[in-house]
Amino acid sequence: MKFFSFWRSLASFRVRIALNLKNVPAEVTFIDLDANAHRDPEYRRINPQMALPALVEDDSTTLFQSLAILEYLDEKYPSPPLLPADAIGRARVRALALMVACEGHPLLTPRVRRYLDHELNLRDTQQVAWRRHWTVETLAALEGHLADNKDTGRFCHGDSPTMADICMVGHVTVAVTQQIDLKIYPTVKRIFETAMAVPEFAKAHPLAQPDTPEAMRPKQ
Amino acid sequence: MKFFSFWRSLASFRVRIALNLKNVPAEVTFIDLDANAHRDPEYRRINPQMALPALVEDDSTTLFQSLAILEYLDEKYPSPPLLPADAIGRARVRALALMVACEGHPLLTPRVRRYLDHELNLRDTQQVAWRRHWTVETLAALEGHLADNKDTGRFCHGDSPTMADICMVGHVTVAVTQQIDLKIYPTVKRIFETAMAVPEFAKAHPLAQPDTPEAMRPKQ
């Protein structure tokens, strides 16, 4: 299995966590988005959409879109499960994951940043405000759904990690980078800290990858 | 089962199609986004995120996020299936659906339009260009994945409708509203026309709902 990843890509972060949790070995190819490597004809043949991540099976079947890859990995390697055993629980976990993947993240991607920069010529302060606005909106939505919900446990749903946690930690990582105070999202903050203390999550962190630039790595 | 819907909401459009295909009766409550009905405390208790759609089971369990609702309906009412029988096929269908739900649609929602309008004070021409840019980008991505793919059939995947078609028709409906010429996306155009000729799709169209304003209805 080949996995096409980039250290900073939040969608790649999700798949890294799932591969770690499932303990599935994958040969990683690093696609440097900053150097436009995703536009190379070679990668374009793998994913015509030129987006990351992609997972290529040994028979050359290519999988794309991080949430579809998570579902596939969960079907192919059922243990440990990334979804609850009951349909209502699965619907809740998928919905929490989609709140990040369909609402928070899409407004914070490099292609949107490029549009704000080149097409709209937004000033830096406007770009910062944009990112902060959408980051905070999804944090508040997650807190609204997680706080005081009987199904919320140590993690977003019960006491073991699911797709919801996998998506949520990426979003909170963005919030931390933006120095957003998490105190007013206490449930999100608590679950983020619980999840990132799990080695399979920690090892997948954007700043801990082989292709993370040296200057970005946390000082020891 | 109660279904909270708004005629113009593309996420509601998806759930309407699924309910029609599965022939599941639901009592519909119309939430007028234009009148801010989604911000009423009554609806806020149902979905703290104040987003549409929501589906409420008879035991008051609430489901939210359209793709999570589609998965739930497919698990609860397996016939006709909205996903293929094989894992690789399911991954492809989910990925196509997510291309619309996580990339195209999020940049075209009312909350984004409001931000462009009120926070960035974009001129009309800039707003039109924004909508067109993201609409076209997803049309091109879909065409890239659908054209010349052996799994593409009468519909996005094989010869019966799946979640991919359900998401795709909403996106193409937006493109039609923007008068974007579909000729350069021939596979997308063909599948859109095939799907919208299916009564379960046609009946779910935004302009054919009980809460569609009279002035918006197509002239007979």
CSV table of C-alpha atoms in Angstrom, one decimal:
chain,number,residue,atom,x,y,z
A,1,MET,CA,0.0,0.0,0.0
A,2,LYS,CA,1.3,3.4,-1.0
A,3,PHE,CA,0.3,6.6,0.8
A,4,PHE,CA,0.8,10.0,-0.7
A,5,SER,CA,1.1,12.6,2.1
A,6,PHE,CA,2.3,16.1,3.0
A,7,TRP,CA,3.3,17.0,6.5
A,8,ARG,CA,1.1,20.1,6.7
A,9,SER,CA,-2.0,18.6,5.0
A,10,LEU,CA,-4.7,18.2,7.5
A,11,ALA,CA,-6.4,15.5,5.4
A,12,SER,CA,-3.1,13.6,5.3
A,13,PHE,CA,-2.9,14.0,9.1
A,14,ARG,CA,-6.3,12.2,9.4
A,15,VAL,CA,-5.1,9.2,7.3
A,16,ARG,CA,-1.8,9.0,9.2
A,17,ILE,CA,-3.7,8.6,12.5
A,18,ALA,CA,-5.9,5.9,11.0
A,19,LEU,CA,-3.0,4.0,9.6
A,20,ASN,CA,-1.2,4.2,13.0
A,21,LEU,CA,-4.3,3.1,15.0
A,22,LYS,CA,-4.9,0.2,12.6
A,23,ASN,CA,-1.2,-0.6,12.6
A,24,VAL,CA,-1.2,-0.8,8.8
A,25,PRO,CA,2.2,-0.4,7.2
A,26,ALA,CA,2.3,1.9,4.1
A,27,GLU,CA,5.1,3.1,1.9
A,28,VAL,CA,4.9,6.9,2.1
A,29,THR,CA,5.6,9.3,-0.7
A,30,PHE,CA,5.9,12.9,0.3
A,31,ILE,CA,4.2,15.3,-2.1
A,32,ASP,CA,5.5,18.8,-1.5
A,33,LEU,CA,2.5,21.1,-2.0
A,34,ASP,CA,4.7,24.2,-1.4
A,35,ALA,CA,6.8,23.1,-4.5
A,36,ASN,CA,3.6,22.3,-6.5
A,37,ALA,CA,4.6,18.6,-6.6
A,38,HIS,CA,0.8,17.8,-6.6
A,39,ARG,CA,0.7,19.3,-10.1
A,40,ASP,CA,3.4,17.1,-11.6
A,41,PRO,CA,2.0,14.8,-14.3
A,42,GLU,CA,3.2,11.8,-12.3
A,43,TYR,CA,0.9,12.6,-9.3
A,44,ARG,CA,-1.8,13.8,-11.6
A,45,ARG,CA,-2.1,10.3,-13.1
A,46,ILE,CA,-2.7,9.1,-9.5
A,47,ASN,CA,-5.2,11.7,-8.6
A,48,PRO,CA,-6.6,13.8,-11.5
A,49,GLN,CA,-7.9,16.2,-8.8
A,50,MET,CA,-4.3,16.9,-7.7
A,51,ALA,CA,-5.4,16.8,-4.1
A,52,LEU,CA,-3.9,15.0,-1.1
A,53,PRO,CA,-4.0,12.5,0.3
A,54,ALA,CA,-4.2,9.4,-1.9
A,55,LEU,CA,-3.8,5.7,-1.0
A,56,VAL,CA,-2.8,3.3,-3.7
A,57,GLU,CA,-3.4,-0.5,-3.2
A,58,ASP,CA,-0.9,-3.1,-4.4
A,59,ASP,CA,-3.2,-3.8,-7.4
A,60,SER,CA,-3.0,0.0,-8.3
A,61,THR,CA,-6.5,0.8,-7.1
A,62,THR,CA,-6.4,4.4,-6.0
A,63,LEU,CA,-8.4,5.8,-3.1
A,64,PHE,CA,-8.8,9.5,-2.5
A,65,GLN,CA,-10.7,11.9,-0.2
A,66,SER,CA,-9.6,11.4,3.5
A,67,LEU,CA,-13.0,10.5,4.9
A,68,ALA,CA,-13.6,7.9,2.2
A,69,ILE,CA,-10.1,6.5,2.9
A,70,LEU,CA,-11.0,6.3,6.7
A,71,GLU,CA,-14.2,4.4,5.9
A,72,TYR,CA,-12.3,2.0,3.6
A,73,LEU,CA,-9.5,1.3,6.1
A,74,ASP,CA,-12.2,0.7,8.8
A,75,GLU,CA,-13.9,-1.8,6.5
A,76,LYS,CA,-10.7,-3.6,5.5
A,77,TYR,CA,-9.0,-3.6,8.9
A,78,PRO,CA,-11.9,-3.6,11.4
A,79,SER,CA,-9.8,-3.5,14.6
A,80,PRO,CA,-9.7,-1.2,16.4
A,81,PRO,CA,-13.0,0.2,15.0
A,82,LEU,CA,-13.2,3.9,14.0
A,83,LEU,CA,-17.0,3.8,14.2
A,84,PRO,CA,-19.3,2.7,16.9
A,85,ALA,CA,-21.2,-0.6,16.7
A,86,ASP,CA,-24.7,1.0,16.5
A,87,ALA,CA,-26.3,2.9,13.6
A,88,ILE,CA,-27.2,6.0,15.7
A,89,GLY,CA,-23.7,6.1,17.1
A,90,ARG,CA,-22.2,5.8,13.7
A,91,ALA,CA,-24.4,8.7,12.4
A,92,ARG,CA,-23.3,10.9,15.3
A,93,VAL,CA,-19.6,10.2,14.8
A,94,ARG,CA,-19.8,10.7,11.0
A,95,ALA,CA,-21.7,14.0,11.6
A,96,LEU,CA,-19.0,15.3,14.0
A,97,ALA,CA,-16.3,14.3,11.5
A,98,LEU,CA,-18.2,16.0,8.7
A,99,MET,CA,-18.6,19.2,10.7
A,100,VAL,CA,-14.9,19.5,10.5
A,101,ALA,CA,-14.4,18.1,7.0
A,102,CYS,CA,-17.3,19.9,5.2
A,103,GLU,CA,-17.5,23.1,7.2
A,104,GLY,CA,-14.3,24.1,9.1
A,105,HIS,CA,-11.5,22.8,7.0
A,106,PRO,CA,-12.7,23.7,3.4
A,107,LEU,CA,-12.4,27.4,4.2
A,108,LEU,CA,-8.9,27.1,5.5
A,109,THR,CA,-7.2,25.2,2.7
A,110,PRO,CA,-4.2,26.5,0.6
A,111,ARG,CA,-6.4,26.9,-2.5
A,112,VAL,CA,-8.8,29.2,-0.6
A,113,ARG,CA,-5.9,31.1,0.9
A,114,ARG,CA,-4.4,31.5,-2.6
A,115,TYR,CA,-7.7,32.9,-3.9
A,116,LEU,CA,-8.0,35.4,-1.0
A,117,ASP,CA,-4.4,36.4,-1.7
A,118,HIS,CA,-4.2,36.6,-5.5
A,119,GLU,CA,-7.8,37.2,-6.6
A,120,LEU,CA,-9.2,39.3,-3.8
A,121,ASN,CA,-5.9,40.9,-2.7
A,122,LEU,CA,-6.9,40.7,0.9
A,123,ARG,CA,-4.6,42.4,3.5
A,124,ASP,CA,-2.9,40.2,6.1
A,125,THR,CA,-5.2,41.3,8.8
A,126,GLN,CA,-8.2,40.3,6.7
A,127,GLN,CA,-6.7,36.9,6.0
A,128,VAL,CA,-6.0,36.4,9.7
A,129,ALA,CA,-9.6,37.4,10.5
A,130,TRP,CA,-11.0,35.0,7.9
A,131,ARG,CA,-9.1,32.1,9.2
A,132,ARG,CA,-10.0,32.9,12.8
A,133,HIS,CA,-13.7,33.4,12.0
A,134,TRP,CA,-14.1,29.9,10.4
A,135,THR,CA,-11.9,28.2,12.9
A,136,VAL,CA,-13.8,29.6,15.8
A,137,GLU,CA,-17.2,28.9,14.2
A,138,THR,CA,-16.4,25.1,13.9
A,139,LEU,CA,-14.9,25.0,17.4
A,140,ALA,CA,-18.2,26.5,18.8
A,141,ALA,CA,-20.3,24.1,16.8
A,142,LEU,CA,-18.3,21.1,18.0
A,143,GLU,CA,-18.5,22.3,21.6
A,144,GLY,CA,-22.3,22.7,21.2
A,145,HIS,CA,-22.6,19.1,20.1
A,146,LEU,CA,-20.1,17.6,22.5
A,147,ALA,CA,-20.8,19.3,25.8
A,148,ASP,CA,-23.5,17.9,28.0
A,149,ASN,CA,-24.1,15.0,25.5
A,150,LYS,CA,-24.5,11.6,27.2
A,151,ASP,CA,-22.6,9.9,24.4
A,152,THR,CA,-19.5,12.1,24.8
A,153,GLY,CA,-16.9,10.2,26.9
A,154,ARG,CA,-13.2,10.4,27.2
A,155,PHE,CA,-13.3,10.9,23.4
A,156,CYS,CA,-15.9,12.5,21.2
A,157,HIS,CA,-18.0,9.3,21.3
A,158,GLY,CA,-17.4,7.0,24.2
A,159,ASP,CA,-14.0,6.1,25.6
A,160,SER,CA,-12.1,5.2,22.5
A,161,PRO,CA,-11.1,7.2,19.5
A,162,THR,CA,-13.3,7.4,16.4
A,163,MET,CA,-13.3,9.3,13.1
A,164,ALA,CA,-14.7,12.2,15.0
A,165,ASP,CA,-11.6,12.5,17.1
A,166,ILE,CA,-9.4,12.0,14.0
A,167,CYS,CA,-11.0,15.0,12.3
A,168,MET,CA,-11.3,17.1,15.4
A,169,VAL,CA,-7.7,17.0,16.4
A,170,GLY,CA,-6.6,18.5,13.0
A,171,HIS,CA,-9.0,21.4,13.4
A,172,VAL,CA,-7.9,22.1,17.0
A,173,THR,CA,-4.3,21.9,15.8
A,174,VAL,CA,-5.1,24.8,13.4
A,175,ALA,CA,-6.7,26.7,16.2
A,176,VAL,CA,-3.6,26.2,18.4
A,177,THR,CA,-1.4,27.5,15.5
A,178,GLN,CA,-3.7,30.6,15.5
A,179,GLN,CA,-3.2,31.0,19.2
A,180,ILE,CA,-7.0,30.8,19.8
A,181,ASP,CA,-7.8,30.4,23.5
A,182,LEU,CA,-9.4,27.0,23.9
A,183,LYS,CA,-10.7,27.7,27.4
A,184,ILE,CA,-14.2,28.6,26.2
A,185,TYR,CA,-14.4,25.2,24.4
A,186,PRO,CA,-13.7,23.0,27.5
A,187,THR,CA,-15.0,19.8,26.1
A,188,VAL,CA,-13.1,20.2,22.8
A,189,LYS,CA,-10.0,21.1,24.7
A,190,ARG,CA,-10.2,18.1,27.0
A,191,ILE,CA,-10.8,15.6,24.2
A,192,PHE,CA,-8.0,17.1,22.1
A,193,GLU,CA,-5.6,16.8,24.9
A,194,THR,CA,-6.7,13.2,25.6
A,195,ALA,CA,-6.4,12.2,21.9
A,196,MET,CA,-3.0,13.9,21.4
A,197,ALA,CA,-1.7,12.0,24.4
A,198,VAL,CA,-2.3,8.7,22.4
A,199,PRO,CA,0.9,7.7,20.7
A,200,GLU,CA,-0.9,6.9,17.4
A,201,PHE,CA,-2.2,10.5,17.3
A,202,ALA,CA,1.0,12.1,18.5
A,203,LYS,CA,3.1,10.3,15.9
A,204,ALA,CA,0.8,11.6,13.1
A,205,HIS,CA,1.2,15.3,14.1
A,206,PRO,CA,2.1,17.6,11.2
A,207,LEU,CA,5.2,18.9,13.0
A,208,ALA,CA,6.6,15.3,13.6
A,209,GLN,CA,6.8,14.0,10.0
A,210,PRO,CA,9.9,13.0,8.0
A,211,ASP,CA,9.1,15.8,5.5
A,212,THR,CA,8.4,18.5,8.2
A,213,PRO,CA,10.9,21.3,7.5
A,214,GLU,CA,13.6,21.5,10.2
A,215,ALA,CA,12.7,25.0,11.2
A,216,MET,CA,9.1,24.0,12.0
A,217,ARG,CA,10.0,21.2,14.4
A,218,PRO,CA,9.3,21.8,18.0
A,219,LYS,CA,12.5,22.6,20.0
A,220,GLN,CA,13.5,19.8,22.2
B,1,MET,CA,-39.6,10.5,11.5
B,2,LYS,CA,-39.4,14.3,11.2
B,3,PHE,CA,-37.3,16.0,8.6
B,4,PHE,CA,-36.3,19.7,8.8
B,5,SER,CA,-35.7,21.1,5.4
B,6,PHE,CA,-35.5,24.3,3.3
B,7,TRP,CA,-36.3,24.4,-0.4
B,8,ARG,CA,-33.0,26.1,-1.3
B,9,SER,CA,-30.7,24.1,0.9
B,10,LEU,CA,-28.5,21.8,-1.1
B,11,ALA,CA,-27.9,19.6,1.9
B,12,SER,CA,-31.7,19.2,2.3
B,13,PHE,CA,-31.9,18.4,-1.4
B,14,ARG,CA,-29.6,15.4,-0.8
B,15,VAL,CA,-31.7,14.0,2.0
B,16,ARG,CA,-34.9,14.6,0.1
B,17,ILE,CA,-33.6,12.4,-2.8
B,18,ALA,CA,-32.6,9.7,-0.4
B,19,LEU,CA,-36.0,9.7,1.4
B,20,ASN,CA,-37.7,9.5,-2.0
B,21,LEU,CA,-35.5,6.6,-3.3
B,22,LYS,CA,-35.9,4.7,-0.1
B,23,ASN,CA,-39.6,5.5,-0.1
B,24,VAL,CA,-39.4,6.5,3.6
B,25,PRO,CA,-42.2,8.8,4.7
B,26,ALA,CA,-41.2,11.8,6.8
B,27,GLU,CA,-43.1,14.6,8.3
B,28,VAL,CA,-41.4,17.7,6.9
B,29,THR,CA,-40.9,21.0,8.8
B,30,PHE,CA,-39.8,23.9,6.7
B,31,ILE,CA,-37.1,26.1,8.3
B,32,ASP,CA,-37.0,29.4,6.4
B,33,LEU,CA,-33.3,30.3,6.4
B,34,ASP,CA,-34.1,33.6,4.8
B,35,ALA,CA,-36.2,34.5,7.8
B,36,ASN,CA,-33.5,33.2,10.2
B,37,ALA,CA,-35.8,30.4,11.4
B,38,HIS,CA,-32.8,28.2,12.0
B,39,ARG,CA,-31.7,30.6,14.8
B,40,ASP,CA,-35.0,30.2,16.7
B,41,PRO,CA,-34.5,28.6,20.1
B,42,GLU,CA,-36.9,25.9,19.1
B,43,TYR,CA,-34.7,24.7,16.2
B,44,ARG,CA,-31.5,25.4,18.1
B,45,ARG,CA,-32.6,22.8,20.6
B,46,ILE,CA,-32.8,20.3,17.8
B,47,ASN,CA,-29.5,21.3,16.2
B,48,PRO,CA,-27.2,23.4,18.3
B,49,GLN,CA,-25.3,24.2,15.2
B,50,MET,CA,-28.4,25.8,13.7
B,51,ALA,CA,-27.7,24.1,10.3
B,52,LEU,CA,-30.0,22.2,8.0
B,53,PRO,CA,-31.0,19.5,7.5
B,54,ALA,CA,-31.9,17.5,10.6
B,55,LEU,CA,-33.7,14.3,10.9
B,56,VAL,CA,-35.5,13.4,14.1
B,57,GLU,CA,-36.4,9.8,14.9
B,58,ASP,CA,-39.6,8.9,16.7
B,59,ASP,CA,-37.6,8.4,20.0
B,60,SER,CA,-36.3,12.0,19.5
B,61,THR,CA,-32.8,10.9,18.4
B,62,THR,CA,-31.6,13.7,16.2
B,63,LEU,CA,-29.4,13.2,13.1
B,64,PHE,CA,-27.5,16.0,11.4
B,65,GLN,CA,-25.1,16.5,8.5
B,66,SER,CA,-26.5,15.4,5.2
B,67,LEU,CA,-23.9,12.7,4.4
B,68,ALA,CA,-24.2,11.1,7.8
B,69,ILE,CA,-27.9,11.1,7.3
B,70,LEU,CA,-27.5,9.4,3.9
B,71,GLU,CA,-25.3,6.7,5.5
B,72,TYR,CA,-27.8,6.2,8.3
B,73,LEU,CA,-30.8,5.9,5.9
B,74,ASP,CA,-28.8,3.4,3.8
B,75,GLU,CA,-28.1,1.3,6.9
B,76,LYS,CA,-31.6,1.4,8.2
B,77,TYR,CA,-33.4,1.0,4.9
B,78,PRO,CA,-31.0,-1.1,2.7
B,79,SER,CA,-33.1,-1.1,-0.4
B,80,PRO,CA,-32.4,0.3,-2.9
B,81,PRO,CA,-28.7,0.7,-1.8
B,82,LEU,CA,-27.0,4.1,-2.1
B,83,LEU,CA,-23.6,2.5,-1.9
B,84,PRO,CA,-22.0,-0.3,-4.0
B,85,ALA,CA,-21.6,-3.8,-2.6
B,86,ASP,CA,-17.8,-3.8,-2.7
B,87,ALA,CA,-15.4,-1.8,-0.4
B,88,ILE,CA,-13.4,-0.3,-3.3
B,89,GLY,CA,-16.7,0.8,-5.0
B,90,ARG,CA,-18.0,2.3,-1.7
B,91,ALA,CA,-14.7,4.2,-1.3
B,92,ARG,CA,-15.1,5.6,-4.9
B,93,VAL,CA,-18.7,6.6,-4.4
B,94,ARG,CA,-18.0,8.2,-1.0
B,95,ALA,CA,-15.0,10.1,-2.4
B,96,LEU,CA,-17.1,11.5,-5.3
B,97,ALA,CA,-19.7,12.6,-2.8
B,98,LEU,CA,-17.1,14.2,-0.6
B,99,MET,CA,-15.6,16.1,-3.5
B,100,VAL,CA,-18.9,18.0,-3.7
B,101,ALA,CA,-19.7,18.1,0.1
B,102,CYS,CA,-16.2,19.0,1.3
B,103,GLU,CA,-14.9,21.1,-1.5
B,104,GLY,CA,-17.5,22.5,-3.8
B,105,HIS,CA,-20.4,23.2,-1.6
B,106,PRO,CA,-18.7,24.7,1.5
B,107,LEU,CA,-17.5,27.7,-0.5
B,108,LEU,CA,-21.0,28.4,-1.8
B,109,THR,CA,-23.1,28.4,1.4
B,110,PRO,CA,-25.1,31.4,2.7
B,111,ARG,CA,-22.8,31.8,5.6
B,112,VAL,CA,-19.8,32.3,3.3
B,113,ARG,CA,-21.8,34.6,1.0
B,114,ARG,CA,-22.7,36.6,4.1
B,115,TYR,CA,-19.1,36.9,5.1
B,116,LEU,CA,-18.0,38.0,1.6
B,117,ASP,CA,-20.8,40.6,1.7
B,118,HIS,CA,-20.7,42.0,5.2
B,119,GLU,CA,-17.1,41.5,6.3
B,120,LEU,CA,-15.2,41.8,3.1
B,121,ASN,CA,-17.6,44.1,1.3
B,122,LEU,CA,-17.0,42.4,-2.0
B,123,ARG,CA,-18.7,43.9,-5.1
B,124,ASP,CA,-21.3,41.9,-7.0
B,125,THR,CA,-18.9,41.0,-9.8
B,126,GLN,CA,-16.4,39.7,-7.2
B,127,GLN,CA,-19.1,37.6,-5.6
B,128,VAL,CA,-20.2,36.2,-9.0
B,129,ALA,CA,-16.5,35.4,-9.8
B,130,TRP,CA,-16.0,33.6,-6.4
B,131,ARG,CA,-19.1,31.4,-6.9
B,132,ARG,CA,-18.2,30.6,-10.5
B,133,HIS,CA,-14.6,29.8,-9.6
B,134,TRP,CA,-15.4,27.2,-7.0
B,135,THR,CA,-18.3,25.8,-8.9
B,136,VAL,CA,-16.2,25.2,-12.0
B,137,GLU,CA,-13.3,23.8,-10.0
B,138,THR,CA,-15.5,21.0,-8.6
B,139,LEU,CA,-17.2,20.4,-12.0
B,140,ALA,CA,-13.7,19.9,-13.5
B,141,ALA,CA,-12.6,17.6,-10.7
B,142,LEU,CA,-15.7,15.5,-11.0
B,143,GLU,CA,-15.3,15.3,-14.8
B,144,GLY,CA,-11.6,14.3,-14.3
B,145,HIS,CA,-12.7,11.4,-12.0
B,146,LEU,CA,-15.7,10.3,-14.0
B,147,ALA,CA,-14.6,10.5,-17.6
B,148,ASP,CA,-12.9,7.4,-19.0
B,149,ASN,CA,-13.3,5.5,-15.8
B,150,LYS,CA,-14.4,1.9,-16.2
B,151,ASP,CA,-16.7,2.1,-13.1
B,152,THR,CA,-18.6,5.1,-14.5
B,153,GLY,CA,-21.9,3.8,-15.9
B,154,ARG,CA,-25.3,5.4,-16.6
B,155,PHE,CA,-24.7,7.0,-13.2
B,156,CYS,CA,-21.5,8.0,-11.4
B,157,HIS,CA,-20.9,4.4,-10.4
B,158,GLY,CA,-22.6,1.7,-12.4
B,159,ASP,CA,-26.1,1.9,-13.6
B,160,SER,CA,-28.1,2.9,-10.5
B,161,PRO,CA,-28.0,6.0,-8.4
B,162,THR,CA,-25.7,6.3,-5.4
B,163,MET,CA,-24.6,8.9,-2.9
B,164,ALA,CA,-22.3,10.3,-5.5
B,165,ASP,CA,-25.2,11.1,-7.9
B,166,ILE,CA,-27.2,12.5,-4.9
B,167,CYS,CA,-24.4,15.0,-4.1
B,168,MET,CA,-23.5,15.7,-7.7
B,169,VAL,CA,-26.9,16.8,-8.9
B,170,GLY,CA,-27.0,19.5,-6.2
B,171,HIS,CA,-23.7,20.9,-7.4
B,172,VAL,CA,-24.7,20.8,-11.1
B,173,THR,CA,-28.0,22.5,-10.2
B,174,VAL,CA,-26.0,25.4,-8.8
B,175,ALA,CA,-23.9,25.5,-12.0
B,176,VAL,CA,-27.1,25.6,-14.1
B,177,THR,CA,-28.3,28.6,-11.9
B,178,GLN,CA,-25.1,30.3,-12.7
B,179,GLN,CA,-25.6,29.6,-16.4
B,180,ILE,CA,-22.3,27.7,-16.6
B,181,ASP,CA,-21.9,25.9,-19.9
B,182,LEU,CA,-21.8,22.2,-19.1
B,183,LYS,CA,-20.6,21.2,-22.6
B,184,ILE,CA,-17.0,20.9,-21.5
B,185,TYR,CA,-18.0,18.5,-18.7
B,186,PRO,CA,-19.8,15.9,-20.9
B,187,THR,CA,-19.8,13.0,-18.4
B,188,VAL,CA,-21.1,15.2,-15.6
B,189,LYS,CA,-23.7,16.7,-17.9
B,190,ARG,CA,-24.9,13.2,-19.1
B,191,ILE,CA,-25.1,11.8,-15.6
B,192,PHE,CA,-26.9,14.9,-14.3
B,193,GLU,CA,-29.5,14.6,-17.0
B,194,THR,CA,-29.9,10.9,-16.4
B,195,ALA,CA,-30.4,11.4,-12.7
B,196,MET,CA,-32.8,14.3,-12.9
B,197,ALA,CA,-35.0,12.3,-15.2
B,198,VAL,CA,-35.5,9.8,-12.3
B,199,PRO,CA,-38.8,10.9,-10.6
B,200,GLU,CA,-37.3,10.5,-7.1
B,201,PHE,CA,-34.6,13.0,-8.0
B,202,ALA,CA,-36.9,15.4,-9.9
B,203,LYS,CA,-39.4,15.6,-7.0
B,204,ALA,CA,-36.6,16.6,-4.7
B,205,HIS,CA,-35.5,19.6,-6.8
B,206,PRO,CA,-35.2,22.9,-4.9
B,207,LEU,CA,-37.7,24.6,-7.2
B,208,ALA,CA,-40.4,21.9,-6.7
B,209,GLN,CA,-40.9,22.0,-2.9
B,210,PRO,CA,-43.9,23.1,-0.9
B,211,ASP,CA,-41.9,26.0,0.6
B,212,THR,CA,-40.4,27.1,-2.8
B,213,PRO,CA,-41.5,30.8,-3.2
B,214,GLU,CA,-44.1,31.1,-6.0
B,215,ALA,CA,-41.9,33.5,-8.0
B,216,MET,CA,-39.1,30.9,-8.2
B,217,ARG,CA,-41.2,28.1,-9.6
B,218,PRO,CA,-40.6,27.2,-13.2
B,219,LYS,CA,-43.3,28.5,-15.5
B,220,GLN,CA,-45.6,25.7,-16.8
